[in-house]
PDB file of C-alpha atoms in Angstrom:
ATOM      1  CA  MET O   1      72.390  93.728  73.266  1.00 63.00           C
ATOM      2  CA  THR O   2      76.716  93.472  72.053  1.00 76.00           C
ATOM      3  CA  SER O   3      77.030  97.690  72.839  1.00 83.00           C
ATOM      4  CA  SER O   4      75.274  96.373  76.088  1.00 94.00           C
ATOM      5  CA  TYR O   5      77.768  93.515  76.683  1.00 93.00           C
ATOM      6  CA  TYR O   6      80.962  95.654  75.723  1.00 95.00           C
ATOM      7  CA  GLU O   7      79.934  98.430  77.871  1.00 96.00           C
ATOM      8  CA  GLN O   8      79.203  95.954  80.897  1.00 96.00           C
ATOM      9  CA  LEU O   9      82.703  94.621  80.189  1.00 96.00           C
ATOM     10  CA  PHE O  10      84.123  98.409  80.097  1.00 96.00           C
ATOM     11  CA  ILE O  11      82.787  98.981  83.441  1.00 97.00           C
ATOM     12  CA  ILE O  12      84.228  95.488  84.851  1.00 98.00           C
ATOM     13  CA  ALA O  13      87.372  96.218  82.996  1.00 97.00           C
ATOM     14  CA  ASN O  14      87.984  99.259  84.710  1.00 97.00           C
ATOM     15  CA  GLY O  15      87.074  97.552  88.179  1.00 97.00           C
ATOM     16  CA  ILE O  16      90.274  95.394  87.493  1.00 98.00           C
ATOM     17  CA  ARG O  17      92.534  95.211  91.202  1.00 98.00           C
ATOM     18  CA  ALA O  18      95.589  93.973  91.956  1.00 98.00           C
ATOM     19  CA  THR O  19      97.144  93.483  95.232  1.00 98.00           C
ATOM     20  CA  ASN O  20     100.919  92.671  96.263  1.00 98.00           C
ATOM     21  CA  SER O  21     101.278  89.636  98.587  1.00 97.00           C
ATOM     22  CA  SER O  22     100.691  91.813 101.625  1.00 96.00           C
ATOM     23  CA  GLY O  23      97.282  92.133 100.373  1.00 96.00           C
ATOM     24  CA  GLU O  24      97.547  95.512  99.606  1.00 97.00           C
ATOM     25  CA  GLN O  25      96.179  97.100  96.753  1.00 98.00           C
ATOM     26  CA  ILE O  26      98.343  98.494  93.745  1.00 98.00           C
ATOM     27  CA  GLY O  27      97.719 100.098  90.439  1.00 97.00           C
ATOM     28  CA  LEU O  28      97.443  97.793  87.543  1.00 97.00           C
ATOM     29  CA  ASP O  29     100.047  99.270  85.627  1.00 97.00           C
ATOM     30  CA  ASP O  30     102.647  98.971  88.571  1.00 98.00           C
ATOM     31  CA  ALA O  31     101.264  95.240  89.661  1.00 98.00           C
ATOM     32  CA  VAL O  32     102.184  94.334  85.504  1.00 98.00           C
ATOM     33  CA  SER O  33     105.363  96.162  85.397  1.00 98.00           C
ATOM     34  CA  LYS O  34     106.110  94.328  88.506  1.00 98.00           C
ATOM     35  CA  VAL O  35     105.392  91.065  87.114  1.00 98.00           C
ATOM     36  CA  VAL O  36     107.633  91.628  84.048  1.00 98.00           C
ATOM     37  CA  ASP O  37     110.244  92.157  86.406  1.00 98.00           C
ATOM     38  CA  ILE O  38     109.468  89.401  88.020  1.00 98.00           C
ATOM     39  CA  ILE O  39     109.543  86.981  84.260  1.00 98.00           C
ATOM     40  CA  ILE O  40     112.623  89.033  83.119  1.00 97.00           C
ATOM     41  CA  GLN O  41     114.754  87.916  86.198  1.00 97.00           C
ATOM     42  CA  ALA O  42     113.511  84.452  85.213  1.00 98.00           C
ATOM     43  CA  ALA O  43     114.289  84.583  81.697  1.00 97.00           C
ATOM     44  CA  ASN O  44     117.571  85.736  82.582  1.00 97.00           C
ATOM     45  CA  ASP O  45     118.105  82.757  85.422  1.00 98.00           C
ATOM     46  CA  LYS O  46     117.071  80.223  82.974  1.00 98.00           C
ATOM     47  CA  LYS O  47     114.096  79.615  84.988  1.00 98.00           C
ATOM     48  CA  THR O  48     110.088  78.416  83.379  1.00 98.00           C
ATOM     49  CA  VAL O  49     106.884  80.358  83.418  1.00 98.00           C
ATOM     50  CA  TYR O  50     104.160  77.714  84.517  1.00 98.00           C
ATOM     51  CA  PHE O  51     100.685  78.217  83.403  1.00 98.00           C
ATOM     52  CA  ILE O  52      97.588  76.440  85.403  1.00 98.00           C
ATOM     53  CA  GLY O  53      93.742  76.968  84.447  1.00 98.00           C
ATOM     54  CA  ASN O  54      90.657  74.547  84.469  1.00 97.00           C
ATOM     55  CA  GLY O  55      88.137  74.786  80.947  1.00 96.00           C
ATOM     56  CA  GLY O  56      88.715  78.670  79.646  1.00 96.00           C
ATOM     57  CA  SER O  57      91.453  79.270  82.010  1.00 98.00           C
ATOM     58  CA  ALA O  58      93.316  76.382  80.575  1.00 97.00           C
ATOM     59  CA  ALA O  59      92.829  77.567  77.215  1.00 97.00           C
ATOM     60  CA  ILE O  60      94.143  80.774  78.263  1.00 98.00           C
ATOM     61  CA  ALA O  61      96.889  79.313  79.816  1.00 98.00           C
ATOM     62  CA  SER O  62      97.885  77.075  76.802  1.00 97.00           C
ATOM     63  CA  HIS O  63      97.883  80.368  74.766  1.00 98.00           C
ATOM     64  CA  MET O  64      99.860  81.851  76.860  1.00 98.00           C
ATOM     65  CA  SER O  65     102.293  79.613  77.759  1.00 98.00           C
ATOM     66  CA  ILE O  66     103.000  79.189  73.445  1.00 98.00           C
ATOM     67  CA  ASP O  67     103.184  83.116  73.392  1.00 97.00           C
ATOM     68  CA  PHE O  68     105.720  83.506  76.511  1.00 97.00           C
ATOM     69  CA  TRP O  69     107.744  80.743  74.990  1.00 97.00           C
ATOM     70  CA  LYS O  70     107.599  81.832  71.092  1.00 96.00           C
ATOM     71  CA  ASN O  71     107.080  85.668  71.152  1.00 95.00           C
ATOM     72  CA  GLY O  72     109.195  86.621  74.732  1.00 95.00           C
ATOM     73  CA  GLY O  73     111.662  83.911  73.921  1.00 95.00           C
ATOM     74  CA  ILE O  74     110.818  82.168  77.662  1.00 96.00           C
ATOM     75  CA  LYS O  75     110.908  78.619  78.886  1.00 97.00           C
ATOM     76  CA  ALA O  76     107.390  78.016  79.104  1.00 98.00           C
ATOM     77  CA  LEU O  77     104.819  75.439  79.754  1.00 97.00           C
ATOM     78  CA  ALA O  78     101.223  74.574  80.394  1.00 98.00           C
ATOM     79  CA  PHE O  79     100.346  71.480  82.752  1.00 95.00           C
ATOM     80  CA  ASN O  80      96.924  70.669  80.185  1.00 93.00           C
ATOM     81  CA  ASP O  81      98.441  67.367  78.145  1.00 92.00           C
ATOM     82  CA  GLY O  82      95.643  65.009  77.865  1.00 92.00           C
ATOM     83  CA  PRO O  83      97.069  62.122  79.269  1.00 94.00           C
ATOM     84  CA  LEU O  84      99.373  63.821  82.310  1.00 93.00           C
ATOM     85  CA  LEU O  85      95.819  65.059  83.721  1.00 93.00           C
ATOM     86  CA  THR O  86      94.291  61.720  82.952  1.00 95.00           C
ATOM     87  CA  CYS O  87      97.189  59.779  84.959  1.00 95.00           C
ATOM     88  CA  VAL O  88      97.367  62.474  87.557  1.00 95.00           C
ATOM     89  CA  SER O  89      93.847  62.515  88.327  1.00 95.00           C
ATOM     90  CA  ASN O  90      93.202  58.101  88.141  1.00 96.00           C
ATOM     91  CA  ASP O  91      96.309  57.844  90.086  1.00 97.00           C
ATOM     92  CA  TYR O  92      95.983  60.828  92.463  1.00 97.00           C
ATOM     93  CA  GLY O  93      92.240  62.380  92.245  1.00 97.00           C
ATOM     94  CA  TYR O  94      91.831  65.884  90.306  1.00 96.00           C
ATOM     95  CA  GLN O  95      92.629  68.011  93.246  1.00 97.00           C
ATOM     96  CA  HIS O  96      96.278  67.239  92.630  1.00 98.00           C
ATOM     97  CA  VAL O  97      96.782  67.378  88.611  1.00 97.00           C
ATOM     98  CA  PHE O  98      98.895  70.290  88.660  1.00 98.00           C
ATOM     99  CA  GLU O  99      99.986  69.927  92.360  1.00 98.00           C
ATOM    100  CA  LYS O 100     102.116  66.972  90.936  1.00 98.00           C
ATOM    101  CA  PRO O 101     103.723  68.164  87.900  1.00 98.00           C
ATOM    102  CA  ILE O 102     104.587  71.422  89.634  1.00 98.00           C
ATOM    103  CA  GLU O 103     106.199  69.315  92.598  1.00 98.00           C
ATOM    104  CA  MET O 104     108.216  67.343  90.268  1.00 97.00           C
ATOM    105  CA  PHE O 105     109.093  69.956  87.636  1.00 98.00           C
ATOM    106  CA  ALA O 106     109.445  73.190  89.310  1.00 98.00           C
ATOM    107  CA  ASP O 107     112.475  74.916  90.609  1.00 98.00           C
ATOM    108  CA  GLU O 108     113.287  77.316  92.913  1.00 98.00           C
ATOM    109  CA  GLY O 109     112.587  80.952  90.940  1.00 98.00           C
ATOM    110  CA  ASP O 110     110.141  79.397  88.390  1.00 98.00           C
ATOM    111  CA  VAL O 111     107.187  81.650  87.804  1.00 98.00           C
ATOM    112  CA  LEU O 112     103.820  80.096  88.593  1.00 99.00           C
ATOM    113  CA  PHE O 113     100.530  82.046  86.689  1.00 98.00           C
ATOM    114  CA  ALA O 114      97.403  80.566  88.132  1.00 98.00           C
ATOM    115  CA  VAL O 115      94.141  81.423  86.306  1.00 98.00           C
ATOM    116  CA  SER O 116      90.766  80.569  87.890  1.00 98.00           C
ATOM    117  CA  SER O 117      87.516  82.049  87.180  1.00 98.00           C
ATOM    118  CA  SER O 118      86.277  81.406  90.732  1.00 98.00           C
ATOM    119  CA  GLY O 119      89.750  81.287  92.406  1.00 97.00           C
ATOM    120  CA  ARG O 120      88.501  78.264  94.461  1.00 98.00           C
ATOM    121  CA  SER O 121      89.220  75.558  92.717  1.00 98.00           C
ATOM    122  CA  GLU O 122      91.090  72.930  94.905  1.00 98.00           C
ATOM    123  CA  ASN O 123      93.355  71.945  92.045  1.00 98.00           C
ATOM    124  CA  ILE O 124      94.300  75.258  91.499  1.00 98.00           C
ATOM    125  CA  LEU O 125      94.947  76.057  94.827  1.00 98.00           C
ATOM    126  CA  CYS O 126      96.678  72.859  95.401  1.00 98.00           C
ATOM    127  CA  GLY O 127      98.883  73.687  92.935  1.00 98.00           C
ATOM    128  CA  VAL O 128      99.627  76.965  94.067  1.00 98.00           C
ATOM    129  CA  ARG O 129     100.632  75.787  97.407  1.00 98.00           C
ATOM    130  CA  ALA O 130     102.923  73.155  95.692  1.00 98.00           C
ATOM    131  CA  GLY O 131     104.509  76.314  93.589  1.00 98.00           C
ATOM    132  CA  ILE O 132     104.809  78.420  96.904  1.00 98.00           C
ATOM    133  CA  SER O 133     106.816  75.299  98.341  1.00 98.00           C
ATOM    134  CA  LYS O 134     109.039  75.477  95.089  1.00 98.00           C
ATOM    135  CA  LYS O 135     109.737  78.751  95.865  1.00 98.00           C
ATOM    136  CA  CYS O 136     108.347  79.595  92.832  1.00 98.00           C
ATOM    137  CA  ARG O 137     106.714  83.305  91.984  1.00 98.00           C
ATOM    138  CA  VAL O 138     103.162  83.009  92.002  1.00 98.00           C
ATOM    139  CA  ILE O 139     101.098  85.301  89.611  1.00 99.00           C
ATOM    140  CA  THR O 140      97.011  84.634  90.507  1.00 98.00           C
ATOM    141  CA  LEU O 141      94.445  85.766  88.424  1.00 98.00           C
ATOM    142  CA  SER O 142      90.715  85.645  89.657  1.00 98.00           C
ATOM    143  CA  GLY O 143      86.856  86.757  89.706  1.00 98.00           C
ATOM    144  CA  PHE O 144      83.826  86.064  91.063  1.00 98.00           C
ATOM    145  CA  ASP O 145      83.530  86.691  95.085  1.00 97.00           C
ATOM    146  CA  GLU O 146      86.192  88.830  96.411  1.00 95.00           C
ATOM    147  CA  ASP O 147      87.125  86.721  99.666  1.00 96.00           C
ATOM    148  CA  ASN O 148      88.054  83.703  96.757  1.00 97.00           C
ATOM    149  CA  LEU O 149      91.575  81.897  98.345  1.00 97.00           C
ATOM    150  CA  LEU O 150      93.629  82.407  95.328  1.00 98.00           C
ATOM    151  CA  LEU O 151      93.226  86.030  95.309  1.00 97.00           C
ATOM    152  CA  SER O 152      95.897  85.986  98.518  1.00 96.00           C
ATOM    153  CA  MET O 153      98.257  83.520  97.553  1.00 98.00           C
ATOM    154  CA  GLY O 154     100.534  85.149  95.200  1.00 98.00           C
ATOM    155  CA  ASP O 155     103.229  87.506  95.047  1.00 98.00           C
ATOM    156  CA  TYR O 156     101.019  89.746  92.522  1.00 98.00           C
ATOM    157  CA  ASN O 157      97.187  88.939  92.209  1.00 98.00           C
ATOM    158  CA  PHE O 158      94.839  90.266  89.530  1.00 98.00           C
ATOM    159  CA  TYR O 159      91.217  90.393  90.323  1.00 98.00           C
ATOM    160  CA  VAL O 160      88.183  90.868  88.060  1.00 98.00           C
ATOM    161  CA  PRO O 161      84.811  91.737  89.977  1.00 98.00           C
ATOM    162  CA  ALA O 162      82.444  90.092  87.742  1.00 98.00           C
ATOM    163  CA  HIS O 163      80.295  86.824  88.618  1.00 97.00           C
ATOM    164  CA  VAL O 164      79.802  85.888  84.452  1.00 97.00           C
ATOM    165  CA  TYR O 165      82.604  83.365  83.106  1.00 97.00           C
ATOM    166  CA  GLY O 166      82.861  85.362  79.866  1.00 96.00           C
ATOM    167  CA  TYR O 167      83.738  88.659  81.301  1.00 98.00           C
ATOM    168  CA  VAL O 168      86.014  86.914  83.715  1.00 98.00           C
ATOM    169  CA  GLU O 169      87.969  85.024  81.239  1.00 98.00           C
ATOM    170  CA  VAL O 170      88.248  87.919  78.343  1.00 98.00           C
ATOM    171  CA  LEU O 171      89.837  90.019  80.748  1.00 98.00           C
ATOM    172  CA  HIS O 172      91.913  87.421  82.562  1.00 98.00           C
ATOM    173  CA  HIS O 173      93.111  87.125  79.147  1.00 98.00           C
ATOM    174  CA  SER O 174      93.629  90.694  78.425  1.00 98.00           C
ATOM    175  CA  ILE O 175      95.730  91.160  81.578  1.00 98.00           C
ATOM    176  CA  CYS O 176      98.071  88.448  80.268  1.00 98.00           C
ATOM    177  CA  HIS O 177      98.280  90.074  77.112  1.00 98.00           C
ATOM    178  CA  SER O 178      99.035  93.005  78.921  1.00 98.00           C
ATOM    179  CA  ILE O 179     101.841  91.456  80.548  1.00 98.00           C
ATOM    180  CA  MET O 180     103.085  89.811  77.447  1.00 98.00           C
ATOM    181  CA  ASP O 181     103.241  93.331  75.497  1.00 97.00           C
ATOM    182  CA  SER O 182     104.835  95.324  78.210  1.00 97.00           C
ATOM    183  CA  LEU O 183     107.431  92.245  78.337  1.00 97.00           C
ATOM    184  CA  LEU O 184     108.184  92.559  74.468  1.00 96.00           C
ATOM    185  CA  LYS O 185     108.172  96.281  74.937  1.00 96.00           C
ATOM    186  CA  ARG O 186     110.561  96.112  77.733  1.00 94.00           C
ATOM    187  CA  LYS O 187     112.764  93.785  75.809  1.00 88.00           C
ATOM    188  CA  ASN O 188     112.189  95.549  72.468  1.00 88.00           C
ATOM    189  CA  GLY O 189     112.904  99.113  73.353  1.00 80.00           C
TER     190      GLY O 189
END
């Protein structure tokens, strides 16, 4: 069973698609390179990279914000603090749990990574809309259905063609690591 899991994972990985803000499909390497350009520009401008996600995607968001900060030397933060989540959820509703902090903290030129397996989570979509209104550069990672709303909202969008959380989450995490590793390679020569 394990070998068939990885065989399927490799098939899905080969089907990952990246698009730009116009919906034009671009090569995965080119998309990663363009995202690295955005992050380097943001870092040079003393901007922040924000990550948002629910459940397993929240774990990816937390992990990657730490990697971008510690390994990449870039200001990065995930809005996953328990009191923040419960406060905003209680006072405004869970759909606004990322929107409100982004409205408060994000500045023009910051970068927002929005990670959602389904690409349909209302709180992620509201967060992205807030990021767009604050003139953030937006990077999305989604899966499940090809017509998910998140897939068309970013400057660059990564789509994993699977309907299984494990596959989507593993590949979202690997895309983020690919971006981080490419960033480090570029920074360190």
